[in-house]
């Protein structure tokens, strides 16, 4: 089954991105696919490669990048939300790209399920 | 339909709104801070137990454990891991997060 | 609109999309950015419903004046939805009652639904996006 995931909150302040990551990783482990994750609202901040959490903490953007590299997950950051928050191509972690809200709507149309994680 | 609630019932109205609008036979999964609602002695315990007559109530085990609540889950609530979360989404035709 | 008209994903699939608004405007960005998603969805020829429950009903109030807080007043945009063929606007009766509001207080024409009617509408959706 194909799962689309929508993340509406940024890293570290809310649990949303952590819950979404564990859901995505588990879905893939169980043989499902996660073709795309869409980052909206403050969720766009998950894409920032400049974040440097302490060594003993999880690196949220890096683990999304790793999941994308290993399983072909398309990590899409909403352009309008990103521009509001100063997220540009220059700061994107590997595997993330900036695109329009149409990419979110497409997930709803094309995939079997759309699961939202937010506040 | 699978309803997903992630906010504490003593902080927000999401659980109450969800329970009011979940149709008979649908499933409600509590994750993150919402899991406190399904523990013994919580303010929402009576509501959860009443709702369990018509709805299937689930709670995410890793979130219960992370909050020290793994041993305090109300009878009639099904505890699932992330694999169970994925299965619930797959088994229901649609899902909705009560943000 | 010409750019948006070309955003049809070509699959020919029409799904029932519900946008569920449960939050008041201005205190958080969800109402504004949620509205932006609805406007984009309009270009994909899907079966769109917009629902306002809980504090979400406050988004539709007449007489909103944001000059003093220096943020954009997007409440007029709800009136423009019709032009995007977004015509199914529903509000929850119980949420209105709990806030002392009636249809007269709202900036657009809406269909008022009971909790049971709203529950059934929700249950028949393919995709629910909640802000």
Coordinates of C-alpha atoms in Angstrom, one line a residue:
Chain A
X1 CA 0.0 0.0 0.0
X2 CA 1.2 3.5 -0.7
X3 CA 1.2 6.0 2.2
X4 CA 1.5 9.7 1.9
X5 CA 2.6 11.6 5.0
X6 CA 1.9 15.3 5.8
X7 CA 4.0 16.9 8.6
X8 CA 2.8 20.2 9.9
X9 CA 5.2 21.0 12.7
X10 CA 8.9 21.7 13.0
X11 CA 11.5 19.4 14.6
X12 CA 12.2 19.2 18.4
X13 CA 9.4 21.5 19.6
X14 CA 6.6 19.1 18.7
X15 CA 6.7 15.3 18.5
X16 CA 5.0 15.3 15.1
X17 CA 8.1 14.8 13.0
X18 CA 9.3 12.0 15.3
X19 CA 5.9 10.2 15.2
X20 CA 5.8 10.6 11.4
X21 CA 9.3 9.3 11.0
X22 CA 8.7 6.2 13.1
X23 CA 5.4 5.6 11.2
X24 CA 7.2 5.9 7.8
X25 CA 10.1 3.7 8.8
X26 CA 7.7 1.0 10.2
X27 CA 5.5 1.1 7.1
X28 CA 8.5 0.6 4.9
X29 CA 9.7 -2.3 7.1
X30 CA 6.3 -3.9 6.8
X31 CA 6.5 -3.8 3.0
X32 CA 4.4 -0.7 2.3
X33 CA 5.8 2.2 0.4
X34 CA 6.1 5.9 1.4
X35 CA 6.6 7.6 -2.0
X36 CA 6.4 11.1 -0.6
X37 CA 6.4 13.1 2.7
X38 CA 5.1 16.7 2.4
X39 CA 6.3 19.3 4.9
X40 CA 3.9 22.2 5.5
X41 CA 3.5 25.1 8.1
X42 CA 6.5 25.0 10.5
X43 CA 7.1 21.5 9.2
X44 CA 9.3 23.0 6.5
X45 CA 12.0 23.5 9.2
X46 CA 12.6 19.7 9.3
X47 CA 14.5 20.2 6.0
X48 CA 17.2 22.5 7.5
X49 CA 20.6 20.9 7.2
X50 CA 22.2 23.6 9.4
X51 CA 20.6 22.2 12.5
X52 CA 23.2 20.7 14.8
X53 CA 21.6 18.8 17.7
X54 CA 23.8 17.5 20.5
X55 CA 25.6 14.2 19.8
X56 CA 23.4 12.2 22.1
X57 CA 20.1 13.4 20.5
X58 CA 18.6 12.3 17.2
X59 CA 19.3 14.3 14.1
X60 CA 15.8 14.8 12.7
X61 CA 16.7 16.2 9.3
X62 CA 19.6 13.8 8.8
X63 CA 17.4 10.7 9.5
X64 CA 14.8 11.9 7.0
X65 CA 17.6 12.3 4.5
X66 CA 18.8 8.8 5.2
X67 CA 15.3 7.3 4.9
X68 CA 15.0 9.1 1.5
X69 CA 18.3 7.9 0.3
X70 CA 17.6 4.3 1.3
X71 CA 14.0 4.0 0.2
X72 CA 13.4 6.6 -2.4
X73 CA 11.1 8.7 -0.3
X74 CA 10.5 12.1 -2.0
X75 CA 10.8 14.8 0.7
X76 CA 8.8 17.8 -0.5
X77 CA 8.9 21.2 1.3
X78 CA 6.1 23.6 0.5
X79 CA 7.5 26.6 -1.3
X80 CA 5.1 29.2 0.1
X81 CA 5.6 28.0 3.7
X82 CA 9.4 27.8 3.2
X83 CA 9.7 31.3 1.8
X84 CA 7.8 32.7 4.9
X85 CA 10.3 30.9 7.1
X86 CA 13.6 31.5 5.3
X87 CA 14.0 28.0 4.1
X88 CA 15.8 28.1 0.7
X89 CA 17.6 25.6 -1.5
X90 CA 20.8 26.7 0.2
X91 CA 19.9 25.2 3.5
X92 CA 18.1 22.0 2.4
X93 CA 19.4 18.7 3.7
X94 CA 20.0 15.9 1.1
X95 CA 16.9 14.4 -0.3
X96 CA 14.6 17.4 0.3
X97 CA 13.3 19.6 -2.5
X98 CA 11.1 22.7 -2.5
X99 CA 7.9 22.5 -4.5
X100 CA 4.2 23.7 -4.6
X101 CA 1.2 22.7 -2.6
X102 CA -0.1 20.7 -5.7
X103 CA 2.4 18.0 -4.6
X104 CA 0.3 17.6 -1.4
X105 CA -3.0 17.4 -3.3
X106 CA -1.5 14.8 -5.6
X107 CA -0.6 12.6 -2.6
X108 CA -4.3 12.6 -1.6
X109 CA -5.4 11.8 -5.1
X110 CA -2.8 9.2 -6.0
X111 CA -1.9 7.3 -2.8
X112 CA -4.0 4.8 -0.8
X113 CA -3.8 6.8 2.4
X114 CA -2.7 10.3 3.6
X115 CA -1.7 10.4 7.2
X116 CA -1.2 13.8 8.9
X117 CA 1.1 14.6 11.8
X118 CA 0.8 18.0 13.5
X119 CA 0.0 19.8 16.6
Chain B
X1 CA -12.5 5.4 9.4
X2 CA -9.5 5.7 11.7
X3 CA -9.5 8.8 13.9
X4 CA -6.1 9.8 15.3
X5 CA -5.8 12.1 18.4
X6 CA -2.5 13.4 19.6
X7 CA -3.4 16.1 22.2
X8 CA -4.0 15.7 25.9
X9 CA -7.7 15.7 26.7
X10 CA -7.1 18.0 29.7
X11 CA -5.4 20.6 27.5
X12 CA -7.5 20.6 24.3
X13 CA -10.9 19.6 23.1
X14 CA -9.7 17.3 20.2
X15 CA -10.6 14.0 22.0
X16 CA -14.1 15.2 22.9
X17 CA -14.8 16.5 19.4
X18 CA -13.5 13.2 17.9
X19 CA -15.6 11.0 20.1
X20 CA -18.7 13.1 19.3
X21 CA -18.2 12.7 15.6
X22 CA -16.7 9.2 15.3
X23 CA -19.5 6.9 13.8
X24 CA -20.3 3.6 15.4
X25 CA -17.7 0.9 14.6
X26 CA -14.9 3.3 13.7
X27 CA -11.5 3.2 15.4
X28 CA -9.8 5.9 17.5
X29 CA -6.1 5.8 18.0
X30 CA -4.5 7.9 20.7
X31 CA -0.9 8.9 20.2
X32 CA 1.6 11.4 21.8
X33 CA 0.1 13.3 24.7
X34 CA -3.4 11.9 24.0
X35 CA -2.4 8.6 25.6
X36 CA -2.9 10.1 29.1
X37 CA -6.6 9.9 28.5
X38 CA -6.7 6.1 28.5
X39 CA -5.0 5.6 31.9
X40 CA -6.6 4.8 35.2
X41 CA -7.9 7.8 37.1
X42 CA -7.6 10.2 34.1
X43 CA -10.3 12.9 33.8
X44 CA -11.3 11.4 30.5
X45 CA -11.4 7.8 31.7
X46 CA -15.2 7.6 32.1
X47 CA -15.7 9.1 28.6
X48 CA -13.2 6.6 27.1
X49 CA -15.0 3.7 28.7
X50 CA -18.4 4.9 27.6
X51 CA -17.1 5.4 24.0
X52 CA -15.6 1.9 24.0
X53 CA -19.1 0.5 23.7
X54 CA -19.4 1.8 20.1
X55 CA -15.8 2.5 19.1
X56 CA -12.6 0.6 19.0
X57 CA -10.1 2.5 21.2
X58 CA -6.4 2.0 20.6
X59 CA -3.4 3.7 22.2
X60 CA 0.2 3.8 21.0
X61 CA 2.4 1.7 23.4
X62 CA 5.7 3.5 22.8
X63 CA 4.0 6.8 23.7
X64 CA 2.5 5.3 26.9
X65 CA 5.9 3.9 27.9
X66 CA 7.6 7.2 27.2
X67 CA 5.2 8.8 29.7
X68 CA 5.5 6.2 32.4
X69 CA 1.9 5.1 31.7
X70 CA 2.4 1.6 30.3
X71 CA 1.2 -0.1 33.4
X72 CA -1.9 2.1 33.9
X73 CA -4.0 1.5 30.8
X74 CA -7.7 1.2 31.1
X75 CA -9.4 -2.1 30.5
X76 CA -10.9 -2.3 27.0
X77 CA -8.2 -0.2 25.4
X78 CA -6.0 -2.0 22.9
X79 CA -2.3 -1.1 23.0
X80 CA -0.5 -1.2 19.7
X81 CA 3.1 -0.6 18.6
X82 CA 4.1 1.3 15.4
X83 CA 3.5 -1.8 13.4
X84 CA -0.1 -1.8 14.8
X85 CA -0.4 1.9 13.9
X86 CA 0.5 1.1 10.3
X87 CA -1.9 -1.8 10.2
X88 CA -4.7 0.4 11.5
X89 CA -4.2 2.9 8.8
X90 CA -4.0 0.2 6.2
X91 CA -7.2 -1.6 7.4
X92 CA -9.4 1.5 7.4
X93 CA -10.5 3.2 4.2
X94 CA -9.5 6.6 5.4
X95 CA -7.9 8.3 8.4
X96 CA -8.2 11.6 10.1
X97 CA -5.9 13.4 12.5
X98 CA -7.8 15.7 15.0
X99 CA -5.1 18.4 15.2
Chain C
X1 CA -5.9 30.8 -12.8
X2 CA -4.3 29.6 -16.0
X3 CA -1.3 28.1 -14.3
X4 CA -3.5 26.4 -11.8
X5 CA -5.8 24.9 -14.4
X6 CA -2.9 23.0 -15.7
X7 CA -2.3 21.3 -12.4
X8 CA -4.6 18.4 -13.0
X9 CA -2.5 15.4 -12.2
X10 CA -3.9 13.6 -15.3
X11 CA -5.1 10.5 -13.4
X12 CA -8.8 11.2 -13.9
X13 CA -9.4 10.1 -10.3
X14 CA -11.9 12.2 -8.4
X15 CA -11.8 11.7 -4.6
X16 CA -13.8 13.2 -1.8
X17 CA -11.6 15.7 0.0
X18 CA -12.6 17.2 3.3
X19 CA -10.7 20.2 4.7
X20 CA -11.5 20.3 8.4
X21 CA -10.9 23.6 10.1
X22 CA -11.0 23.5 13.9
X23 CA -8.8 26.5 14.8
X24 CA -9.5 30.2 15.2
X25 CA -7.7 32.6 12.8
X26 CA -4.7 34.7 13.7
X27 CA -3.6 33.1 17.0
X28 CA -1.9 30.4 14.8
X29 CA -1.2 30.2 11.0
X30 CA -3.3 27.1 10.4
X31 CA -6.4 28.9 9.1
X32 CA -4.5 31.0 6.6
X33 CA -2.2 28.2 5.3
X34 CA -5.1 25.8 5.3
X35 CA -7.0 28.1 3.0
X36 CA -4.0 28.2 0.7
X37 CA -4.3 24.4 0.3
X38 CA -8.0 24.6 -0.5
X39 CA -7.4 27.1 -3.2
X40 CA -4.8 24.9 -4.8
X41 CA -7.0 21.8 -4.5
X42 CA -9.6 23.6 -6.5
X43 CA -7.4 23.3 -9.6
X44 CA -7.4 19.5 -9.4
X45 CA -11.2 19.0 -10.0
X46 CA -11.7 17.0 -6.9
X47 CA -14.9 16.8 -4.8
X48 CA -14.0 19.3 -2.1
X49 CA -15.9 20.0 1.2
X50 CA -14.7 22.6 3.6
X51 CA -15.9 22.1 7.2
X52 CA -15.7 24.4 10.2
X53 CA -16.1 23.0 13.6
X54 CA -15.0 24.0 17.2
X55 CA -13.0 27.3 17.1
X56 CA -12.8 26.9 13.3
X57 CA -16.2 28.6 13.0
X58 CA -14.6 31.8 14.2
X59 CA -12.7 32.0 10.8
X60 CA -16.0 32.9 9.1
X61 CA -17.1 35.8 11.2
X62 CA -18.2 39.0 9.6
X63 CA -16.5 42.3 10.7
X64 CA -13.0 41.0 11.1
X65 CA -10.5 43.9 11.2
X66 CA -6.9 42.9 11.4
X67 CA -5.3 46.4 10.9
X68 CA -4.5 46.8 14.6
X69 CA -2.6 43.5 14.7
X70 CA -0.8 44.2 11.4
X71 CA -1.5 40.9 9.7
X72 CA -3.3 40.0 6.5
X73 CA -7.1 39.8 6.6
X74 CA -7.9 36.7 4.7
X75 CA -11.5 36.4 5.7
X76 CA -12.6 37.9 2.4
X77 CA -11.1 35.0 0.7
X78 CA -13.9 32.7 1.9
X79 CA -16.2 34.7 -0.2
X80 CA -14.0 34.1 -3.3
X81 CA -14.2 30.3 -2.8
X82 CA -17.3 30.1 -5.0
X83 CA -15.3 31.4 -7.9
X84 CA -13.0 28.5 -7.5
X85 CA -15.9 26.1 -7.5
X86 CA -15.5 25.4 -3.8
X87 CA -19.2 25.5 -2.9
X88 CA -19.6 22.9 -0.2
X89 CA -19.1 24.8 3.0
X90 CA -20.4 23.2 6.2
X91 CA -20.4 24.4 9.8
X92 CA -21.2 22.4 12.9
X93 CA -24.4 23.5 14.7
X94 CA -23.1 22.5 18.1
X95 CA -19.9 24.5 17.7
X96 CA -22.0 27.6 16.6
X97 CA -24.3 27.2 19.6
X98 CA -21.5 26.8 22.0
X99 CA -20.1 30.2 20.8
X100 CA -23.3 32.1 20.6
X101 CA -23.2 32.4 16.8
X102 CA -25.8 32.0 14.1
X103 CA -25.5 31.9 10.3
X104 CA -26.2 35.7 10.3
X105 CA -22.8 36.2 11.9
X106 CA -20.9 34.6 9.1
X107 CA -19.4 36.2 6.0
X108 CA -20.4 33.4 3.6
X109 CA -23.5 31.1 3.0
X110 CA -23.0 27.8 4.7
X111 CA -24.9 24.6 5.3
X112 CA -25.3 24.0 9.0
X113 CA -25.1 20.4 10.0
X114 CA -26.0 18.5 13.2
X115 CA -23.3 16.4 14.8
X116 CA -24.7 13.2 13.3
X117 CA -24.9 14.8 9.8
X118 CA -21.3 16.0 10.2
X119 CA -20.2 12.6 11.4
X120 CA -21.7 10.9 8.4
X121 CA -20.2 13.4 5.9
X122 CA -16.8 12.8 7.5
X123 CA -17.2 9.1 7.3
X124 CA -17.8 9.1 3.6
X125 CA -14.6 11.0 2.7
X126 CA -11.6 9.6 0.9
X127 CA -9.1 12.2 2.2
X128 CA -9.5 14.4 5.3
X129 CA -6.9 17.1 5.8
X130 CA -7.2 18.8 9.2
X131 CA -5.7 22.2 10.1

